[in-house]
């Protein structure tokens, strides 16, 4: 990060005032003194958060009550069998409920107008006390706009919506089962080390169709557990009308996507994951919303405002979607209640917040390069309404469930985003290390192996803020979307169709691809952060790319699936990459390098293409040279005693060439090397990664 010039408001008096207001700001400034000129910014942000929280307490009885909006808004069965309905539609002249239950008469059940743009309705039960609106009924909210137009809408609080075959729009289904799913298993404790399996239910089958919650529960969860991942990040769960949006154009925020099954089946999925000790995170999209009006939030009350900014500020130019007005009281209620809904109703253990960069800045990151100069993160370009919402959301999540996890998808690198709120930070637990996958794609696309810069690789993997945890990944779903392709496919391309059989000799392309695939993932896992993420299927080198059914590909599902059968076939080389990924995770589970302090890199030798570092009392050695092996190569260490190989990418079970003898003992000696007090001699074959463990330290 570039050190900023002192600014006028960075005076001693301003600093003292900020330190007085923000409880632990001194800790943040101790870690990063270059932030001192911006102490008033942290003070203002913290005070806005505190004032909003206080206002919620005074006006709503506290954030606990405020975040339970889903208990009154929407449609609810009463104890007497009647129905209570409530909506916020400040721009409406009239609000009505219609559906199967009244033969779609649009005006027979009018809502009563309340203060602050709210409307409510009580419908008594039938004379025999039976339900007037039974489970599975179709409903619509009818809005009479100020211009007199009659609009049919889905409640923003709808819990279940479906699209029947042949229909363009979704239908709102009243979801009120007599026997809702009951959770059997408690939530797992927060993992010491976070190993995330990024998952999409719909593409989790090898068949050309949309897979189900049931399929994922029965077939994919056991794979995830077997691979050593302890966390799932669930994509595309919040209902989205357009499947090809990958779940990022939300239409119904409280509805679990019906294209995979029912809400109760999603609950069973989460519960089953918990029974395996797996933490489950939801990919939550509060950065924008779909422009759909008939089955989305847009124009709900007949105006272009309501939940969103009016005019140009309310539209994202690149995403063609609507942008929330985070300063609105009812929008805060809606979004905070949405957070709580997924935690309480479905048992999720936290969130990956999508599009955080777009939320943080009025420019939404469009055209911003983010050089690292601190001026880019403070001032008028920051949307402090959105930042206040994110602080409130993190406060709510961690207050309700202290073991919950929140991850920010932020490409800007905003300082303190992952620092505690008490320090003036955003309160996230982790941020995604988004520069890392870009670096790997750049290297495999644009550079020959011998031109890979070891120092640049190390810099990219270690360039993160002290005490702000990062999730490292070599590739996610972003890198595999149509127009790009998976790392494995960049490395091996068309030969993956013809030369992945173990019955055929290694070709140079396949050999290179398999060896580098393992090395890239291990060095990212070990050096890149405090957590690790893998997108489903990429652990075994899934070929090709991702592309959802759309007009441009004749509605094909061919690229919207995960071919897990490839790794189950013992005659294909995909099994080698799968085995390595599994054993890499299992070793991390035993040794805990992700939860250990950042590694000390003792060597990044450009000529030899060797990188060596220590973390969690392990010695990691990587030889990226395409052809040179090194005998008696000296590597520095702080650890005296005997070492053994505990992971070797060249082993037979990983598709390697078996050039290392695992029975060999390596002994360090008090010979200083590369700023380490001891060193040892080791044989390092070309294109190999190995991990040595100190197994017999001297007394």
XYZ file of C-alpha atoms in Angstrom, residues 163-669:
507
model
C -42.140 -21.205 -12.672
C -44.379 -23.719 -14.327
C -43.401 -25.047 -17.732
C -44.285 -22.661 -20.496
C -44.612 -19.661 -18.191
C -42.329 -16.665 -18.484
C -42.769 -15.415 -14.919
C -42.632 -17.083 -11.532
C -45.726 -17.756 -9.416
C -45.871 -17.096 -5.686
C -46.790 -20.260 -3.790
C -47.930 -19.984 -0.171
C -45.459 -22.233 1.676
C -46.884 -23.390 4.993
C -46.418 -27.170 5.319
C -48.156 -28.988 8.156
C -44.912 -30.793 9.012
C -41.931 -28.557 8.288
C -38.458 -30.076 8.360
C -36.992 -30.369 11.856
C -33.235 -30.043 12.189
C -31.559 -33.020 13.862
C -27.967 -31.855 14.131
C -26.293 -28.917 15.834
C -24.186 -26.382 13.984
C -20.476 -27.230 13.798
C -18.009 -25.044 15.648
C -16.157 -22.443 13.601
C -13.299 -24.267 11.839
C -9.761 -23.443 12.940
C -8.749 -23.621 9.270
C -11.308 -22.854 6.577
C -11.250 -25.105 3.486
C -14.169 -24.095 1.279
C -15.823 -26.105 -1.477
C -17.648 -23.578 -3.668
C -20.785 -25.330 -4.867
C -23.704 -24.904 -7.241
C -26.530 -27.406 -6.761
C -27.916 -27.110 -10.283
C -24.708 -28.142 -12.072
C -23.681 -30.833 -9.570
C -24.727 -33.762 -11.767
C -22.942 -35.094 -14.869
C -26.310 -35.325 -16.595
C -27.546 -32.575 -18.894
C -30.186 -31.247 -16.529
C -30.672 -29.172 -13.393
C -29.656 -31.266 -10.399
C -31.644 -31.251 -7.156
C -31.048 -30.568 -3.479
C -31.608 -34.307 -2.928
C -28.957 -35.209 -5.491
C -26.455 -32.863 -3.885
C -27.201 -34.210 -0.419
C -26.833 -37.841 -1.384
C -24.050 -37.660 -3.965
C -21.964 -34.523 -3.543
C -21.797 -34.026 0.225
C -19.973 -37.356 0.753
C -17.421 -36.330 -1.914
C -16.821 -33.015 -0.200
C -16.316 -34.695 3.153
C -14.001 -37.290 1.620
C -11.878 -34.583 -0.003
C -11.189 -32.962 3.364
C -13.166 -29.751 2.887
C -14.864 -28.484 6.039
C -17.026 -25.743 4.538
C -19.415 -25.396 1.614
C -20.186 -22.080 -0.052
C -23.583 -22.462 -1.696
C -24.124 -20.408 -4.836
C -27.393 -19.539 -6.580
C -29.686 -20.475 -3.679
C -31.603 -17.207 -3.418
C -34.280 -17.343 -6.109
C -33.284 -15.941 -9.480
C -35.507 -16.034 -12.532
C -32.627 -16.218 -15.012
C -30.660 -19.444 -14.497
C -27.734 -18.230 -16.608
C -27.142 -15.325 -14.190
C -25.347 -17.898 -11.977
C -27.643 -16.775 -9.167
C -26.574 -13.133 -9.141
C -29.810 -11.524 -10.407
C -32.060 -12.141 -7.415
C -35.814 -11.861 -7.833
C -37.116 -13.301 -4.513
C -34.764 -12.742 -1.596
C -36.506 -14.945 0.968
C -37.175 -17.858 -1.385
C -34.828 -20.801 -1.831
C -34.590 -21.592 -5.532
C -37.392 -23.965 -6.478
C -35.621 -25.238 -9.595
C -33.658 -27.616 -7.313
C -36.528 -28.702 -5.051
C -38.441 -27.552 -1.988
C -37.367 -25.452 1.009
C -37.562 -28.533 3.214
C -35.102 -30.365 0.943
C -32.625 -27.501 1.230
C -32.951 -27.664 5.012
C -32.195 -31.380 4.853
C -29.085 -30.613 2.772
C -27.790 -28.124 5.353
C -28.648 -30.449 8.235
C -26.866 -33.374 6.579
C -23.780 -31.230 6.017
C -23.837 -30.312 9.700
C -23.990 -34.005 10.603
C -20.695 -34.381 8.720
C -19.126 -31.460 10.595
C -19.300 -29.250 7.506
C -19.977 -25.517 7.844
C -22.412 -24.151 5.233
C -22.174 -20.586 3.895
C -24.682 -18.837 1.653
C -23.575 -16.705 -1.276
C -25.746 -13.705 -0.378
C -26.443 -10.998 -2.959
C -27.333 -7.689 -1.326
C -25.327 -5.562 -3.741
C -28.072 -5.354 -6.364
C -31.315 -6.966 -7.541
C -32.901 -8.112 -10.771
C -34.770 -5.567 -12.877
C -37.743 -7.946 -13.093
C -40.937 -6.313 -11.864
C -43.658 -8.937 -12.276
C -41.690 -11.517 -10.285
C -39.022 -9.334 -8.664
C -38.578 -6.340 -6.346
C -38.344 -3.737 -9.074
C -41.290 -1.299 -9.298
C -43.064 -3.210 -6.516
C -45.270 -0.277 -5.545
C -45.439 1.192 -9.052
C -42.526 3.585 -8.517
C -38.886 3.201 -9.509
C -37.829 3.891 -5.919
C -39.303 1.885 -3.006
C -36.360 -0.477 -2.336
C -33.979 1.263 -4.736
C -32.496 4.638 -5.551
C -34.652 6.536 -8.013
C -33.217 7.592 -11.350
C -29.756 6.778 -12.726
C -28.279 6.148 -9.263
C -30.628 3.197 -8.881
C -29.236 1.243 -11.843
C -25.914 -0.543 -12.229
C -24.659 0.288 -15.711
C -22.701 -2.938 -16.246
C -24.998 -5.405 -14.522
C -28.272 -3.845 -15.769
C -29.759 -4.318 -12.317
C -31.272 -2.224 -9.505
C -29.269 -0.749 -6.605
C -30.603 -0.650 -3.051
C -31.029 2.573 -1.105
C -29.191 1.500 2.051
C -30.141 4.664 3.962
C -33.839 3.679 3.851
C -35.209 2.393 7.156
C -37.403 -0.257 5.538
C -34.641 -1.385 3.184
C -32.425 -1.906 6.224
C -35.216 -3.928 7.845
C -35.657 -5.981 4.683
C -31.949 -6.772 4.187
C -31.123 -7.421 7.848
C -34.205 -9.629 8.154
C -33.071 -11.466 5.044
C -29.716 -12.163 6.673
C -31.410 -13.494 9.776
C -33.907 -15.554 7.758
C -31.196 -17.627 6.121
C -29.440 -18.148 9.451
C -32.556 -19.091 11.406
C -34.853 -20.763 8.904
C -32.275 -22.750 6.935
C -29.438 -23.063 9.438
C -26.719 -21.442 7.327
C -23.514 -20.699 9.230
C -22.599 -17.434 7.560
C -22.262 -15.690 4.250
C -20.047 -14.805 1.354
C -21.223 -11.289 0.477
C -21.199 -10.819 -3.273
C -20.350 -7.558 -5.021
C -18.967 -5.766 -1.965
C -16.771 -3.508 -4.113
C -19.860 -2.272 -5.951
C -21.496 -1.515 -2.606
C -18.533 0.306 -1.078
C -18.076 2.963 -3.742
C -20.406 5.290 -5.594
C -18.480 4.448 -8.766
C -19.135 0.726 -8.048
C -15.555 -0.096 -9.038
C -16.348 0.685 -12.679
C -13.189 2.019 -14.297
C -11.308 2.015 -10.985
C -7.844 0.448 -11.018
C -7.227 0.528 -7.224
C -3.502 1.156 -7.219
C -3.327 0.775 -3.438
C -3.015 4.476 -2.624
C -4.988 5.021 0.570
C -6.775 8.060 -0.886
C -8.826 5.630 -2.998
C -10.522 4.161 0.091
C -11.670 7.334 1.811
C -13.579 10.446 0.884
C -16.684 11.180 -1.126
C -16.331 8.179 -3.447
C -17.149 5.824 -0.546
C -20.831 4.956 -0.121
C -21.007 5.138 3.651
C -24.694 4.189 3.670
C -23.741 0.830 2.169
C -20.753 0.497 4.485
C -22.994 1.159 7.494
C -25.343 -1.586 6.296
C -22.441 -4.042 5.965
C -21.264 -3.188 9.491
C -24.803 -3.739 10.808
C -25.067 -7.042 8.935
C -21.769 -8.287 10.368
C -22.790 -7.124 13.835
C -26.090 -9.002 13.542
C -24.537 -12.216 12.237
C -21.836 -12.372 14.890
C -24.215 -11.375 17.684
C -26.744 -14.070 16.818
C -24.152 -16.786 16.189
C -20.611 -15.959 17.336
C -19.211 -18.882 15.347
C -20.695 -17.565 12.094
C -18.376 -16.635 9.237
C -18.625 -13.692 6.844
C -16.511 -13.265 3.716
C -16.296 -10.139 1.569
C -15.909 -10.323 -2.187
C -13.930 -7.098 -2.537
C -11.400 -6.488 -5.282
C -10.446 -3.020 -4.049
C -8.534 -4.042 -0.930
C -10.244 -1.498 1.332
C -8.221 -1.238 4.561
C -9.913 -2.533 7.739
C -12.814 -4.162 5.892
C -11.908 -7.344 7.769
C -11.035 -5.616 11.034
C -13.432 -5.640 14.004
C -16.166 -3.016 14.085
C -14.771 -1.847 17.420
C -11.667 -0.735 15.502
C -13.767 1.149 12.963
C -13.562 -1.766 10.528
C -16.198 -3.507 8.453
C -16.443 -6.555 10.704
C -15.893 -9.258 8.057
C -13.956 -12.386 9.022
C -12.289 -12.863 5.631
C -11.914 -11.285 2.218
C -11.324 -13.128 -1.036
C -7.742 -12.842 -2.340
C -8.962 -12.009 -5.821
C -5.580 -11.139 -7.343
C -4.296 -14.701 -6.988
C -6.450 -16.468 -9.623
C -5.839 -13.596 -12.031
C -2.092 -14.105 -11.619
C -2.249 -17.832 -12.363
C -4.420 -17.326 -15.435
C -2.033 -14.625 -16.650
C 0.981 -16.914 -16.204
C -0.472 -19.935 -17.983
C -1.893 -17.802 -20.826
C 0.909 -15.330 -21.482
C 4.249 -16.707 -20.235
C 6.506 -19.647 -21.002
C 7.331 -21.754 -17.944
C 10.939 -20.587 -17.928
C 9.733 -16.969 -17.824
C 7.598 -17.364 -14.699
C 8.803 -14.837 -12.137
C 9.200 -16.477 -8.714
C 9.343 -13.160 -6.876
C 6.155 -11.957 -8.522
C 4.359 -15.199 -7.648
C 5.423 -14.896 -4.006
C 4.463 -11.219 -3.919
C 0.979 -11.953 -5.263
C 0.458 -14.775 -2.780
C 1.654 -12.816 0.257
C 0.433 -9.289 -0.536
C -2.288 -9.008 2.079
C -2.987 -6.794 5.053
C -1.602 -7.926 8.397
C -4.317 -9.387 10.668
C -6.988 -9.207 7.951
C -7.603 -12.781 6.899
C -7.849 -13.802 3.249
C -9.376 -16.736 1.393
C -6.866 -17.877 -1.220
C -7.887 -19.708 -4.375
C -6.262 -20.685 -7.640
C -9.583 -20.491 -9.490
C -13.258 -20.076 -8.660
C -16.415 -20.124 -10.752
C -15.395 -16.746 -12.244
C -12.383 -18.206 -14.037
C -14.396 -21.049 -15.579
C -17.236 -19.046 -17.104
C -17.777 -19.031 -20.842
C -15.141 -16.880 -22.515
C -12.576 -18.296 -20.134
C -11.850 -21.845 -19.003
C -10.568 -23.849 -16.063
C -6.863 -23.880 -15.165
C -6.618 -27.498 -16.208
C -8.021 -26.678 -19.624
C -5.654 -23.735 -20.031
C -2.782 -26.081 -19.202
C -3.832 -29.109 -21.266
C -6.559 -27.872 -23.616
C -7.736 -30.258 -26.337
C -5.404 -33.064 -25.220
C -7.723 -33.594 -22.262
C -10.145 -35.193 -24.724
C -7.626 -37.739 -25.999
C -4.683 -38.230 -23.634
C -6.041 -38.537 -20.091
C -6.114 -42.342 -20.158
C -3.584 -44.174 -17.980
C -3.305 -46.725 -20.795
C -1.554 -44.166 -22.986
C 1.908 -42.685 -22.348
C 2.261 -39.230 -20.865
C 2.448 -36.576 -23.550
C 4.508 -33.482 -22.733
C 1.337 -31.378 -22.548
C -0.529 -33.693 -20.182
C 2.561 -34.272 -18.031
C 3.181 -30.537 -17.687
C -0.476 -29.819 -16.992
C -0.882 -32.428 -14.269
C 2.334 -31.449 -12.476
C 1.678 -27.685 -12.588
C -1.959 -28.099 -11.601
C -0.870 -29.732 -8.326
C 1.910 -27.232 -7.670
C -0.284 -24.192 -8.309
C -2.957 -25.424 -5.935
C -0.558 -26.387 -3.151
C 1.425 -23.143 -3.156
C -1.849 -21.178 -3.218
C -3.202 -23.290 -0.344
C -0.049 -22.965 1.754
C 1.116 -19.413 1.053
C -1.890 -17.435 -0.170
C -4.063 -16.838 2.870
C -5.783 -17.960 6.044
C -8.435 -19.946 4.207
C -8.636 -21.839 0.915
C -11.385 -22.145 -1.694
C -11.939 -24.547 -4.568
C -14.783 -24.496 -7.073
C -16.514 -27.845 -7.411
C -14.871 -30.188 -9.876
C -11.729 -28.132 -10.302
C -9.990 -30.241 -7.681
C -9.641 -33.000 -10.290
C -8.966 -30.704 -13.231
C -12.460 -30.417 -14.648
C -12.141 -29.800 -18.386
C -13.681 -27.061 -20.491
C -15.703 -24.179 -19.055
C -19.064 -23.246 -17.571
C -21.952 -22.069 -19.710
C -25.599 -22.127 -18.678
C -28.498 -22.843 -21.019
C -29.338 -19.717 -23.010
C -30.400 -18.703 -26.495
C -26.788 -18.303 -27.575
C -26.052 -22.018 -27.011
C -29.465 -23.388 -27.980
C -30.429 -23.864 -24.322
C -27.779 -26.555 -23.906
C -26.841 -28.051 -20.521
C -23.647 -29.598 -21.890
C -21.374 -27.114 -20.099
C -23.671 -26.597 -17.104
C -22.718 -29.797 -15.299
C -19.885 -31.339 -13.288
C -18.471 -34.589 -14.636
C -17.590 -36.289 -11.359
C -17.584 -39.630 -13.128
C -14.238 -38.651 -14.681
C -12.479 -38.910 -11.345
C -14.287 -42.152 -10.480
C -12.909 -43.840 -13.592
C -9.743 -45.666 -12.546
C -8.470 -45.612 -16.123
C -8.393 -41.819 -16.310
C -5.729 -39.498 -14.918
C -8.254 -37.177 -13.256
C -8.045 -39.455 -10.215
C -4.440 -38.339 -9.625
C -5.397 -34.693 -9.218
C -8.332 -35.681 -7.023
C -6.061 -37.764 -4.786
C -3.589 -34.910 -4.424
C -6.305 -32.412 -3.529
C -7.673 -34.791 -0.887
C -4.286 -35.452 0.716
C -3.345 -31.769 0.618
C -6.497 -30.944 2.596
C -6.038 -33.838 5.007
C -2.458 -32.752 5.726
C -3.611 -29.184 6.361
C -6.244 -30.553 8.741
C -3.500 -32.282 10.732
C -0.922 -29.487 10.609
C -3.056 -26.337 10.409
C -0.974 -24.072 8.194
C -4.006 -21.946 7.288
C -4.452 -20.939 10.929
C -0.701 -20.453 11.463
C 1.053 -17.082 11.105
C 2.032 -16.025 7.593
C 4.906 -18.000 6.113
C 8.530 -16.916 6.070
C 9.760 -17.190 2.492
C 13.457 -18.001 2.588
C 13.986 -18.482 -1.145
C 12.534 -17.282 -4.445
C 15.347 -18.064 -6.856
C 14.689 -16.807 -10.377
C 17.363 -18.836 -12.144
C 16.606 -22.109 -10.395
C 12.832 -21.445 -10.318
C 12.756 -22.571 -6.674
C 10.519 -21.221 -3.903
C 10.976 -22.337 -0.289
C 9.136 -21.238 2.845
C 8.198 -22.355 6.331
C 4.755 -22.335 7.877
C 3.204 -24.317 10.735
C 6.525 -26.091 11.438
C 6.543 -27.454 7.877
C 9.108 -26.811 5.146
C 7.568 -26.254 1.703
C 9.781 -26.548 -1.393
C 8.666 -25.886 -4.986
C 10.772 -26.384 -8.101
C 8.928 -24.762 -11.014
C 11.763 -25.350 -13.463
C 10.460 -27.307 -16.463
C 13.581 -29.464 -16.859
C 16.200 -28.926 -14.154
C 16.411 -31.144 -11.072
C 18.750 -30.316 -8.195
C 20.815 -32.726 -6.124
C 21.933 -31.680 -2.618
C 20.034 -28.410 -2.876
C 20.454 -26.406 0.324
C 17.288 -25.054 1.897
C 17.176 -22.892 5.017
C 15.075 -23.704 8.092
C 14.611 -22.653 11.690
C 13.964 -26.224 12.766
C 16.814 -28.502 13.840
C 16.597 -32.285 13.689
C 15.273 -34.964 11.356
C 12.802 -34.317 8.516
C 10.596 -36.664 6.493
C 8.594 -36.112 3.316
C 4.895 -35.832 4.211
C 3.565 -34.736 0.807
C 5.197 -35.153 -2.581
C 3.502 -34.131 -5.825
C 5.792 -36.567 -7.674
C 4.310 -39.635 -5.968
C 2.719 -42.339 -8.103
C -0.751 -41.885 -6.612
C -0.689 -38.280 -7.822
C 0.410 -38.990 -11.382
C 4.039 -38.162 -10.636
C 7.297 -39.783 -11.717
C 8.306 -41.276 -8.351
C 11.720 -39.647 -8.247
C 11.780 -39.176 -4.468
C 12.419 -41.885 -1.881
C 10.058 -41.388 1.035
C 12.258 -43.532 3.266
C 14.973 -40.892 3.107
C 15.733 -38.982 6.295
C 16.848 -35.374 5.976
C 18.858 -33.799 8.782
C 19.247 -30.096 9.285
C 22.554 -28.712 10.469
